[in-house]
PDB file of N, CA and C in Angstrom:
ATOM      1  N   MET A  11     -49.370 -27.489 -64.053  1.00  0.00           N
ATOM      2  CA  MET A  11     -47.920 -27.285 -64.158  1.00  0.00           C
ATOM      3  C   MET A  11     -47.329 -27.157 -62.757  1.00  0.00           C
ATOM      4  N   THR A  12     -46.412 -28.040 -62.439  1.00  0.00           N
ATOM      5  CA  THR A  12     -45.830 -28.039 -61.095  1.00  0.00           C
ATOM      6  C   THR A  12     -44.749 -26.967 -60.980  1.00  0.00           C
ATOM      7  N   PRO A  13     -44.503 -26.463 -59.780  1.00  0.00           N
ATOM      8  CA  PRO A  13     -43.464 -25.442 -59.587  1.00  0.00           C
ATOM      9  C   PRO A  13     -42.070 -25.929 -59.965  1.00  0.00           C
ATOM     10  N   GLN A  14     -41.873 -27.253 -59.971  1.00  0.00           N
ATOM     11  CA  GLN A  14     -40.545 -27.780 -60.278  1.00  0.00           C
ATOM     12  C   GLN A  14     -40.284 -27.829 -61.782  1.00  0.00           C
ATOM     13  N   ALA A  15     -41.319 -27.686 -62.590  1.00  0.00           N
ATOM     14  CA  ALA A  15     -41.142 -27.769 -64.039  1.00  0.00           C
ATOM     15  C   ALA A  15     -40.186 -26.691 -64.571  1.00  0.00           C
ATOM     16  N   PRO A  16     -40.351 -25.425 -64.178  1.00  0.00           N
ATOM     17  CA  PRO A  16     -39.409 -24.416 -64.677  1.00  0.00           C
ATOM     18  C   PRO A  16     -37.969 -24.696 -64.261  1.00  0.00           C
ATOM     19  N   ALA A  17     -37.782 -25.236 -63.073  1.00  0.00           N
ATOM     20  CA  ALA A  17     -36.425 -25.543 -62.608  1.00  0.00           C
ATOM     21  C   ALA A  17     -35.808 -26.632 -63.477  1.00  0.00           C
ATOM     22  N   ARG A  18     -36.581 -27.673 -63.767  1.00  0.00           N
ATOM     23  CA  ARG A  18     -36.061 -28.737 -64.637  1.00  0.00           C
ATOM     24  C   ARG A  18     -35.766 -28.191 -66.027  1.00  0.00           C
ATOM     25  N   GLU A  19     -36.619 -27.305 -66.503  1.00  0.00           N
ATOM     26  CA  GLU A  19     -36.411 -26.748 -67.839  1.00  0.00           C
ATOM     27  C   GLU A  19     -35.159 -25.878 -67.855  1.00  0.00           C
ATOM     28  N   PHE A  20     -34.944 -25.129 -66.774  1.00  0.00           N
ATOM     29  CA  PHE A  20     -33.773 -24.256 -66.708  1.00  0.00           C
ATOM     30  C   PHE A  20     -32.494 -25.086 -66.627  1.00  0.00           C
ATOM     31  N   LEU A  21     -32.570 -26.237 -65.955  1.00  0.00           N
ATOM     32  CA  LEU A  21     -31.384 -27.073 -65.802  1.00  0.00           C
ATOM     33  C   LEU A  21     -31.125 -27.931 -67.030  1.00  0.00           C
ATOM     34  N   ASN A  22     -31.992 -27.827 -68.034  1.00  0.00           N
ATOM     35  CA  ASN A  22     -31.772 -28.549 -69.284  1.00  0.00           C
ATOM     36  C   ASN A  22     -30.483 -28.009 -69.916  1.00  0.00           C
ATOM     37  N   PRO A  23     -29.530 -28.874 -70.267  1.00  0.00           N
ATOM     38  CA  PRO A  23     -28.230 -28.415 -70.792  1.00  0.00           C
ATOM     39  C   PRO A  23     -28.370 -27.448 -71.967  1.00  0.00           C
ATOM     40  N   ARG A  24     -29.333 -27.717 -72.854  1.00  0.00           N
ATOM     41  CA  ARG A  24     -29.493 -26.840 -74.020  1.00  0.00           C
ATOM     42  C   ARG A  24     -29.934 -25.445 -73.575  1.00  0.00           C
ATOM     43  N   ASN A  25     -30.919 -25.388 -72.676  1.00  0.00           N
ATOM     44  CA  ASN A  25     -31.390 -24.091 -72.187  1.00  0.00           C
ATOM     45  C   ASN A  25     -30.297 -23.397 -71.374  1.00  0.00           C
ATOM     46  N   PHE A  26     -29.506 -24.201 -70.648  1.00  0.00           N
ATOM     47  CA  PHE A  26     -28.422 -23.623 -69.854  1.00  0.00           C
ATOM     48  C   PHE A  26     -27.396 -22.969 -70.772  1.00  0.00           C
ATOM     49  N   THR A  27     -27.112 -23.625 -71.916  1.00  0.00           N
ATOM     50  CA  THR A  27     -26.162 -23.062 -72.877  1.00  0.00           C
ATOM     51  C   THR A  27     -26.696 -21.762 -73.449  1.00  0.00           C
ATOM     52  N   VAL A  28     -27.984 -21.739 -73.766  1.00  0.00           N
ATOM     53  CA  VAL A  28     -28.602 -20.518 -74.297  1.00  0.00           C
ATOM     54  C   VAL A  28     -28.523 -19.405 -73.258  1.00  0.00           C
ATOM     55  N   ALA A  29     -28.764 -19.751 -71.996  1.00  0.00           N
ATOM     56  CA  ALA A  29     -28.705 -18.753 -70.929  1.00  0.00           C
ATOM     57  C   ALA A  29     -27.285 -18.196 -70.798  1.00  0.00           C
ATOM     58  N   LEU A  30     -26.279 -19.072 -70.928  1.00  0.00           N
ATOM     59  CA  LEU A  30     -24.894 -18.611 -70.837  1.00  0.00           C
ATOM     60  C   LEU A  30     -24.560 -17.679 -71.995  1.00  0.00           C
ATOM     61  N   LEU A  31     -25.045 -18.021 -73.194  1.00  0.00           N
ATOM     62  CA  LEU A  31     -24.777 -17.173 -74.358  1.00  0.00           C
ATOM     63  C   LEU A  31     -25.433 -15.808 -74.186  1.00  0.00           C
ATOM     64  N   LEU A  32     -26.658 -15.799 -73.668  1.00  0.00           N
ATOM     65  CA  LEU A  32     -27.349 -14.523 -73.442  1.00  0.00           C
ATOM     66  C   LEU A  32     -26.605 -13.700 -72.394  1.00  0.00           C
ATOM     67  N   ALA A  33     -26.130 -14.363 -71.342  1.00  0.00           N
ATOM     68  CA  ALA A  33     -25.395 -13.659 -70.291  1.00  0.00           C
ATOM     69  C   ALA A  33     -24.088 -13.092 -70.848  1.00  0.00           C
ATOM     70  N   ALA A  34     -23.405 -13.870 -71.691  1.00  0.00           N
ATOM     71  CA  ALA A  34     -22.147 -13.405 -72.280  1.00  0.00           C
ATOM     72  C   ALA A  34     -22.395 -12.196 -73.178  1.00  0.00           C
ATOM     73  N   ALA A  35     -23.481 -12.233 -73.947  1.00  0.00           N
ATOM     74  CA  ALA A  35     -23.809 -11.105 -74.820  1.00  0.00           C
ATOM     75  C   ALA A  35     -24.133  -9.870 -73.979  1.00  0.00           C
ATOM     76  N   PHE A  36     -24.860 -10.072 -72.888  1.00  0.00           N
ATOM     77  CA  PHE A  36     -25.224  -8.956 -72.011  1.00  0.00           C
ATOM     78  C   PHE A  36     -23.979  -8.326 -71.398  1.00  0.00           C
ATOM     79  N   VAL A  37     -23.051  -9.166 -70.949  1.00  0.00           N
ATOM     80  CA  VAL A  37     -21.803  -8.659 -70.363  1.00  0.00           C
ATOM     81  C   VAL A  37     -21.003  -7.908 -71.426  1.00  0.00           C
ATOM     82  N   GLY A  38     -21.009  -8.425 -72.664  1.00  0.00           N
ATOM     83  CA  GLY A  38     -20.292  -7.754 -73.745  1.00  0.00           C
ATOM     84  C   GLY A  38     -20.854  -6.364 -74.005  1.00  0.00           C
ATOM     85  N   VAL A  39     -22.172  -6.247 -73.993  1.00  0.00           N
ATOM     86  CA  VAL A  39     -22.812  -4.940 -74.209  1.00  0.00           C
ATOM     87  C   VAL A  39     -22.461  -3.991 -73.066  1.00  0.00           C
ATOM     88  N   LEU A  40     -22.474  -4.500 -71.842  1.00  0.00           N
ATOM     89  CA  LEU A  40     -22.128  -3.651 -70.696  1.00  0.00           C
ATOM     90  C   LEU A  40     -20.679  -3.183 -70.799  1.00  0.00           C
ATOM     91  N   ALA A  41     -19.798  -4.066 -71.256  1.00  0.00           N
ATOM     92  CA  ALA A  41     -18.389  -3.696 -71.392  1.00  0.00           C
ATOM     93  C   ALA A  41     -18.226  -2.593 -72.437  1.00  0.00           C
ATOM     94  N   LYS A  42     -18.979  -2.690 -73.538  1.00  0.00           N
ATOM     95  CA  LYS A  42     -18.887  -1.654 -74.576  1.00  0.00           C
ATOM     96  C   LYS A  42     -19.401  -0.320 -74.046  1.00  0.00           C
ATOM     97  N   LEU A  43     -20.486  -0.359 -73.280  1.00  0.00           N
ATOM     98  CA  LEU A  43     -21.051   0.880 -72.736  1.00  0.00           C
ATOM     99  C   LEU A  43     -20.116   1.488 -71.692  1.00  0.00           C
ATOM    100  N   ALA A  44     -19.398   0.644 -70.972  1.00  0.00           N
ATOM    101  CA  ALA A  44     -18.526   1.131 -69.905  1.00  0.00           C
ATOM    102  C   ALA A  44     -17.301   1.842 -70.481  1.00  0.00           C
ATOM    103  N   ASN A  45     -16.875   1.433 -71.665  1.00  0.00           N
ATOM    104  CA  ASN A  45     -15.669   2.038 -72.246  1.00  0.00           C
ATOM    105  C   ASN A  45     -15.991   3.376 -72.885  1.00  0.00           C
TER     106      ASN A  45
END
């Protein structure tokens, strides 16, 4: 497994969308805790 494989996988649009959704959920939880 080459070191570039994870980078290509991360840049996959589908995985990128999942990462954005996870980040949005994380920010939402932080916002609830902050209030």
